[in-house]
Coordinates of N, CA and C in Angstrom, one line a residue:
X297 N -102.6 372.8 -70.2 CA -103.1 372.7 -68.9 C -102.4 373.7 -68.0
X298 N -103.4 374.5 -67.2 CA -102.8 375.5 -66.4 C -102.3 375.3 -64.7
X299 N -102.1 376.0 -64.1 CA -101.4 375.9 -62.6 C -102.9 375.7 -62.7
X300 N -104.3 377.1 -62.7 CA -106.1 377.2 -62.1 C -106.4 375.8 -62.6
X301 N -105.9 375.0 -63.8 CA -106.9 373.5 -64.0 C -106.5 372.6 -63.0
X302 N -105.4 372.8 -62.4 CA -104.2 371.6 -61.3 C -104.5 371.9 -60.3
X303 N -104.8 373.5 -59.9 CA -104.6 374.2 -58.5 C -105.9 372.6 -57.6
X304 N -107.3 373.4 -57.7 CA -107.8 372.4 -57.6 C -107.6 370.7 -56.8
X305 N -106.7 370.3 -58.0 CA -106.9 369.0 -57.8 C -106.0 368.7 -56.4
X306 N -105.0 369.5 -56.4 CA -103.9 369.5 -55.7 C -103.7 369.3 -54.2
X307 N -104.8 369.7 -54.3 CA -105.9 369.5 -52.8 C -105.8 368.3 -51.7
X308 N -106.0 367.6 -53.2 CA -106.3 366.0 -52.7 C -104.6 365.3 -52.5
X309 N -103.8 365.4 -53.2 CA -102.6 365.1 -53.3 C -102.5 364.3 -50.9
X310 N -102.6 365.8 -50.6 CA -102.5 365.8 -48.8 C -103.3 364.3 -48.4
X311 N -104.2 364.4 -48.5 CA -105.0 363.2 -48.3 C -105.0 361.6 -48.8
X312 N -105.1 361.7 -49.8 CA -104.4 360.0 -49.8 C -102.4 360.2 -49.7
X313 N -102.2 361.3 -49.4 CA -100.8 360.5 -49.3 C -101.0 360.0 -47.9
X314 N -102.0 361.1 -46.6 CA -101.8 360.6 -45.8 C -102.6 359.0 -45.1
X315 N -103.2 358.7 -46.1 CA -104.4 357.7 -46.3 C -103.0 356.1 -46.4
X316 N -102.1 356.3 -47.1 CA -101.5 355.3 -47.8 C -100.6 355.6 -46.3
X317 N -99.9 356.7 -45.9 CA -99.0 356.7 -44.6 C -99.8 356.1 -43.4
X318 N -101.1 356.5 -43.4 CA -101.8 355.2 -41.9 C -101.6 354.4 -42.3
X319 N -101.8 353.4 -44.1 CA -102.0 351.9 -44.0 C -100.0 351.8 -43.5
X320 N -99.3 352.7 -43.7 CA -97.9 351.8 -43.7 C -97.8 351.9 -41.8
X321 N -98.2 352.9 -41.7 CA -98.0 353.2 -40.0 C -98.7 351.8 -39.3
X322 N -99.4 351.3 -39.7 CA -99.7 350.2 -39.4 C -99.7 348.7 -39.6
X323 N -98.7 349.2 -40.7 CA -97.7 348.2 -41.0 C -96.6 348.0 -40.0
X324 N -96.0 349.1 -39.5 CA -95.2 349.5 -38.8 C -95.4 349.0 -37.6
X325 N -96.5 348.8 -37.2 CA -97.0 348.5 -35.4 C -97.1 347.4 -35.9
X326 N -97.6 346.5 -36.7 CA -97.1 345.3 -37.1 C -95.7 344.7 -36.9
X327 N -94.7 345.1 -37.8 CA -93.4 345.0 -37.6 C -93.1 345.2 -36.1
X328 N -93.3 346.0 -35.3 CA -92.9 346.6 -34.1 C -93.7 345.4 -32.8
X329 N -94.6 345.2 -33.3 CA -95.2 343.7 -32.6 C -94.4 342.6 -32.8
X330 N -94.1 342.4 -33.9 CA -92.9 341.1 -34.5 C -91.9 341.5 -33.7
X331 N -91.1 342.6 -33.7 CA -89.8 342.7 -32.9 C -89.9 342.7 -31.7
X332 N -91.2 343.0 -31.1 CA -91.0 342.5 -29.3 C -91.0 341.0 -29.1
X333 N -92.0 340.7 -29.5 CA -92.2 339.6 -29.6 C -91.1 338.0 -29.8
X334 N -89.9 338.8 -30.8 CA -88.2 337.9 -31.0 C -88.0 338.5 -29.7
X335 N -88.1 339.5 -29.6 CA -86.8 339.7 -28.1 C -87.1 339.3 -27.1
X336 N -88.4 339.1 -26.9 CA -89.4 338.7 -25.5 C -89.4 337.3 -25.8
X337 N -89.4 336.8 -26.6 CA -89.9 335.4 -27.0 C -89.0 334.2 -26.3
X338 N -89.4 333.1 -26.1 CA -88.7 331.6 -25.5 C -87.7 331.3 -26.7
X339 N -86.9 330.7 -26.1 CA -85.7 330.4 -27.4 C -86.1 329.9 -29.1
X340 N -87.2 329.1 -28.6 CA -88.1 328.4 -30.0 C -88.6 329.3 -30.8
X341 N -89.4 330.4 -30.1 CA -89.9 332.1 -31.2 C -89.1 332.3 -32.0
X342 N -88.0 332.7 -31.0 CA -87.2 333.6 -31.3 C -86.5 333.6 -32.5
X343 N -86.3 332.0 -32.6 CA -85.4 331.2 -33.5 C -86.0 331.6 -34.6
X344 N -87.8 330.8 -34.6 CA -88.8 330.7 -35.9 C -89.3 332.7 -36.0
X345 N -88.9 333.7 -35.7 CA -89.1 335.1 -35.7 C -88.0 336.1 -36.1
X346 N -86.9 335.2 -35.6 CA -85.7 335.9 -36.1 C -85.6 335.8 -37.9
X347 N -85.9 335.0 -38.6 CA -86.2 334.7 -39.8 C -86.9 335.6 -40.6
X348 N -87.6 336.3 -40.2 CA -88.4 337.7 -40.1 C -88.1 339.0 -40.7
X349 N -86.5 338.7 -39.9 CA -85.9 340.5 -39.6 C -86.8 341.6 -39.5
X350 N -87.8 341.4 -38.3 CA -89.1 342.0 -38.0 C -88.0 343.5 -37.5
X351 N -87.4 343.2 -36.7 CA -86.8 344.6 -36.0 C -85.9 345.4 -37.2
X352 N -85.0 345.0 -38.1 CA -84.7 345.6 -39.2 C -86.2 346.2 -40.1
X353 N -86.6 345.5 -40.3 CA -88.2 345.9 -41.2 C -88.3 347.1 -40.4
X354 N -88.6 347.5 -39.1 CA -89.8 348.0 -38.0 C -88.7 349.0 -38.8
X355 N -87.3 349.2 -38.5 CA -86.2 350.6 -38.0 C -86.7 351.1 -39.7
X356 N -86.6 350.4 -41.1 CA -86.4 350.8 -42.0 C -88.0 351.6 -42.2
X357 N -89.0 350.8 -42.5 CA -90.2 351.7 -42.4 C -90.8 352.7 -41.4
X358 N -90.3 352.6 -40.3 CA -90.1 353.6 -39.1 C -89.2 354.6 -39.7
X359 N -88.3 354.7 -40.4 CA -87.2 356.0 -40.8 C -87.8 356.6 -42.2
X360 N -88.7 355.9 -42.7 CA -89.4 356.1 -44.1 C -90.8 357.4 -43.2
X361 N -91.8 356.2 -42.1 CA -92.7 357.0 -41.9 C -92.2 358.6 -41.2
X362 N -91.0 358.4 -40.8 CA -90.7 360.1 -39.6 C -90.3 360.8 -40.9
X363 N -90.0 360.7 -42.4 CA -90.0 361.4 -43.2 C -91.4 362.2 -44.1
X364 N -91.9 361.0 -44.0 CA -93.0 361.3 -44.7 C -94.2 362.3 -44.2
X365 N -94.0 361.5 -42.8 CA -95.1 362.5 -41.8 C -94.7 363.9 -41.5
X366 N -93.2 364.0 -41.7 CA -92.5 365.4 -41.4 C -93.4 366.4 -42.9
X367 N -93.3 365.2 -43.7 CA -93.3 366.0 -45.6 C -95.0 366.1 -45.6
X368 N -95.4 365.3 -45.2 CA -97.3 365.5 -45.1 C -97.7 366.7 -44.0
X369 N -97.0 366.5 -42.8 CA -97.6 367.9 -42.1 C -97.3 369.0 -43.1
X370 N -96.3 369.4 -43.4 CA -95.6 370.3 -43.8 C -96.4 370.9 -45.8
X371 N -96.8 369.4 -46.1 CA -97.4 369.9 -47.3 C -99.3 370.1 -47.3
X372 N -99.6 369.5 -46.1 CA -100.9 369.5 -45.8 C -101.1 371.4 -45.5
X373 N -100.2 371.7 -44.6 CA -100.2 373.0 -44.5 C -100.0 374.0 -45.6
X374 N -99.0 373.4 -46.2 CA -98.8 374.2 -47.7 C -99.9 374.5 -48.0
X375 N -100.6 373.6 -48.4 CA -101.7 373.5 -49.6 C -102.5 374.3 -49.1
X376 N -103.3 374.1 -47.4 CA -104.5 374.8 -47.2 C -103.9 376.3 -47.1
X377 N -102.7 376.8 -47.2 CA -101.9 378.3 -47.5 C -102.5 378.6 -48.5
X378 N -101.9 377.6 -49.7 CA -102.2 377.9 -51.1 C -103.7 378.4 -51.7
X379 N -104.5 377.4 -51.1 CA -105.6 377.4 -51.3 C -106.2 378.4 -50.7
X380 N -106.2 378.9 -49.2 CA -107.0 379.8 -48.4 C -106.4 380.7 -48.2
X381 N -105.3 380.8 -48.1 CA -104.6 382.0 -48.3 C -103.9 382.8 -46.6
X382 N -104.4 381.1 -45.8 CA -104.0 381.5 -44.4 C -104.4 380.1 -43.9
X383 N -104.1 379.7 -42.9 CA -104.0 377.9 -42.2 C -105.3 378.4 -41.5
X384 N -106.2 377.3 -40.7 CA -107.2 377.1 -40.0 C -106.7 376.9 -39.1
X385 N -106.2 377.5 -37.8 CA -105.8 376.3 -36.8 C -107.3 375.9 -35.7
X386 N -107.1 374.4 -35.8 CA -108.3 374.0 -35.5 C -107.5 372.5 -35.2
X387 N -108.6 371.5 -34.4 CA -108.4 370.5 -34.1 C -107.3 370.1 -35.0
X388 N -107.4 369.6 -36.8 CA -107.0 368.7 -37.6 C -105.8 369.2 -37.9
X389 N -105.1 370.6 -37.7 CA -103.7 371.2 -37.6 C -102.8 370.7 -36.5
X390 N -103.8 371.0 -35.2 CA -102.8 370.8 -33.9 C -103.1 369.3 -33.9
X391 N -103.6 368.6 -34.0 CA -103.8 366.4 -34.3 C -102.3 367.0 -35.0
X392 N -102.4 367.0 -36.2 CA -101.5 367.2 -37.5 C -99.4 367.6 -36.5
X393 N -99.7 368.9 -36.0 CA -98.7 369.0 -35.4 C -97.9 368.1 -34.3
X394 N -99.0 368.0 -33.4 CA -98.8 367.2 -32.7 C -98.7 365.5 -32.8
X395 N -98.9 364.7 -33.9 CA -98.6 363.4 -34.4 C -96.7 363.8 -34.9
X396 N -96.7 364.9 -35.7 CA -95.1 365.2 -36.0 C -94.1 365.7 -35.0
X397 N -95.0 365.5 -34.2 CA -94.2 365.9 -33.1 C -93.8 364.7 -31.8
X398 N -94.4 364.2 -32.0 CA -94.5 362.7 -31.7 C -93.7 361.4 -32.6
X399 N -93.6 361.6 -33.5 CA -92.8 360.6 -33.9 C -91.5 361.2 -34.4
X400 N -91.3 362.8 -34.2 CA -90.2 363.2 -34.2 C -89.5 362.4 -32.6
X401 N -90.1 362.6 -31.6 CA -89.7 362.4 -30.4 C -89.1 360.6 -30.1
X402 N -90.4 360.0 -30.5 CA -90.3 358.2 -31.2 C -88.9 358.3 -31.6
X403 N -88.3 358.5 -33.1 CA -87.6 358.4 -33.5 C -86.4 358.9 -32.8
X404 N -86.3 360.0 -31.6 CA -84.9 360.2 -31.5 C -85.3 359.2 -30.0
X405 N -86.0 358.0 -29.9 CA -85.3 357.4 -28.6 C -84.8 356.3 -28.9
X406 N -84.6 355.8 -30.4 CA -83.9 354.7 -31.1 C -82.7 354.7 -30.2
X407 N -82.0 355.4 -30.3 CA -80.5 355.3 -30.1 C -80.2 354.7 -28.4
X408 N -81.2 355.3 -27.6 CA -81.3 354.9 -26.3 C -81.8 353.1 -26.0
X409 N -82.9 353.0 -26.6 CA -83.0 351.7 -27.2 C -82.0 350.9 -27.2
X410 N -81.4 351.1 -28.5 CA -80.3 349.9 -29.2 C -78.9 349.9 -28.0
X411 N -79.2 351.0 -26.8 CA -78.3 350.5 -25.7 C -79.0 350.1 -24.7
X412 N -80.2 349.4 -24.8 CA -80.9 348.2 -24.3 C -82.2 349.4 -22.9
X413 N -82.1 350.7 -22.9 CA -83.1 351.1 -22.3 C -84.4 350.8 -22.1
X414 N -84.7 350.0 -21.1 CA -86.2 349.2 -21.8 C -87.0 350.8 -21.0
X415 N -86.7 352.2 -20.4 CA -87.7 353.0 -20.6 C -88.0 354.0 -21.7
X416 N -86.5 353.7 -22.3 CA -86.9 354.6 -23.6 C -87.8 354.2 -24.8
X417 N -87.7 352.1 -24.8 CA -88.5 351.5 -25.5 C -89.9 351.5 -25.2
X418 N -90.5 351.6 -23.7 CA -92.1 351.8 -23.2 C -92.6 352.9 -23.8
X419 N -91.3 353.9 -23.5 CA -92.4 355.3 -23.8 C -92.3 355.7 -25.4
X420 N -90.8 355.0 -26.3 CA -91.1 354.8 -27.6 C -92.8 354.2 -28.0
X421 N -93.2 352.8 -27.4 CA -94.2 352.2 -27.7 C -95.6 353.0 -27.3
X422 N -95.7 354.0 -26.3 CA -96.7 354.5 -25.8 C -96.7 355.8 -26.4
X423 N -95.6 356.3 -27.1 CA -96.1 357.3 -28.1 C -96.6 357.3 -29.3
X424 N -95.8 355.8 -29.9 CA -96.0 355.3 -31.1 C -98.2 355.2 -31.3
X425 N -98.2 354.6 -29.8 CA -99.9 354.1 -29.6 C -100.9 355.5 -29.4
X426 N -100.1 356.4 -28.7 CA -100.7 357.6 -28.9 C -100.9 358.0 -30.5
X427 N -99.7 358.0 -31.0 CA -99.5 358.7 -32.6 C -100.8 357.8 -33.4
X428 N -100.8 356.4 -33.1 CA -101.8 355.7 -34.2 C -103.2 356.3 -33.6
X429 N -103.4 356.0 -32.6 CA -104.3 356.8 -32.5 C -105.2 358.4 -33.1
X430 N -104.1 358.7 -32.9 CA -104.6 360.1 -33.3 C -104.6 360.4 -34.8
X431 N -103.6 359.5 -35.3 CA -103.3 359.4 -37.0 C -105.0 358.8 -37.5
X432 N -105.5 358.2 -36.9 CA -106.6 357.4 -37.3 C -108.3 358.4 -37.2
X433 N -108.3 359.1 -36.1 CA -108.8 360.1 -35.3 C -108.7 361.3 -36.8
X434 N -107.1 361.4 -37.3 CA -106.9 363.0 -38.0 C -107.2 361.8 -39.6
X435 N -107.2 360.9 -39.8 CA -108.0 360.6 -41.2 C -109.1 360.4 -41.1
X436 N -110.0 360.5 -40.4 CA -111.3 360.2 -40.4 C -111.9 361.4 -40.1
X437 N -111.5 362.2 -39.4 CA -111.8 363.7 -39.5 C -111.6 364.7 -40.7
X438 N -110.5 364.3 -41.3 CA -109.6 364.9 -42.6 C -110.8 364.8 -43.5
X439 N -111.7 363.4 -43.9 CA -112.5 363.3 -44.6 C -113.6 364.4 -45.0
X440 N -113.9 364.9 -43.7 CA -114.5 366.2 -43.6 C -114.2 367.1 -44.4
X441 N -113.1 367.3 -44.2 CA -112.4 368.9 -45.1 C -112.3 368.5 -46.6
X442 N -112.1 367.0 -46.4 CA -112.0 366.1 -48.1 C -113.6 366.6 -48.6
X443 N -114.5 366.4 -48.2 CA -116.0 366.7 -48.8 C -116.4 368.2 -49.1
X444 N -115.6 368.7 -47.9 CA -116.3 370.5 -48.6 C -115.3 370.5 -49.8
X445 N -114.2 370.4 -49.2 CA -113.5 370.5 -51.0 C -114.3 370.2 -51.6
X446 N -114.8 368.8 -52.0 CA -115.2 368.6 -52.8 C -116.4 369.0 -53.3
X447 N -117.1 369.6 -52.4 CA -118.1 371.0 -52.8 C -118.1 372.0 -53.2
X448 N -117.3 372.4 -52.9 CA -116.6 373.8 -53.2 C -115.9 373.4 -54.7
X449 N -115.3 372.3 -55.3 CA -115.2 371.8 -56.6 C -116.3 371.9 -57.5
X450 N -117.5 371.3 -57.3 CA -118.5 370.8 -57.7 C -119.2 372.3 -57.9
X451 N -119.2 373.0 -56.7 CA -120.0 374.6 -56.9 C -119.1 375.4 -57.7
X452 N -117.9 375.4 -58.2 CA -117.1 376.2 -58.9 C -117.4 375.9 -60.4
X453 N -117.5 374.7 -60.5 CA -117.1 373.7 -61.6 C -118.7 374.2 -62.6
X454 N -119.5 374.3 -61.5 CA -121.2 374.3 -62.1 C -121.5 375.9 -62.5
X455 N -120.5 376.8 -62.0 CA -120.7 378.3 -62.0 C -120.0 378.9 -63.2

């Protein structure tokens, strides 16, 4: 098997990784729901929620996704290099940039947080809502670019 039989497939790699990174990102707002919710909660929640370790969960899959999304921008771009021999910049790049740019930002207000900032926690949560958003917006559009590939497969493949 050659790099031209792999090149191809390679394609796809970008897309469900980032298909599997929305379902966890929204695992994540999950988790991140649970942990307001102990902190905000009446003594009785808190009790039956702390059992959870929703806030440990949120920080550990939150440190997993600001990796992964750094490694998906970064290889999403690779690829369409590899493949086109130059980036598109268009909506699904700057979505793309701008989500990693965004939970870069997320992640460094942890520390302001855990010394009890409740405005670094707001605008943590209101980027995080921006980020799902747009993450949801850039896979459903991504699909797009998933189908000509896969025409552009299909017309090579037949020629």
């Amino acid at each position: 098997m050659t790099l031209d039989t792999i090149q191809p497939w390679l394609n796809f790699v970008h897309p469900i990784t980032m298909w599997l990174l929305l379902a966890i990102t929204l695992y994540a707002l999950y988790l991140g729901v649970q942990s307001r919710r102990t902190r905000l909660g009446d003594a009785e929640t808190r009790k039956e929620l702390i059992k959870g370790k929703f806030a440990l969960k949120h920080h550990k899959v939150g440190s997993l996704l600001l990796a992964w999304m750094v490694m998906g921008t970064v290889g999403g771009m690779g690829a369409t290099y590899l493949e086109a021999g130059k980036l598109f910049v268009g909506p699904h790049l700057l979505a793309g940039l701008g989500m990693a740019t965004l939970i870069a930002i997320s992640a460094a207000l942890v520390p302001f947080m855990q010394k009890g900032s409740e405005t670094a926690r707001l605008t943590h949560i209101t980027l995080n809502m921006v980020l799902v958003g747009l993450f949801s917006w850039q896979a459903f559009t991504g699909m797009k670019i998933v189908q000509r590939l896969l025409t552009d497969l299909q017309a090579s493949a037949g020629s």
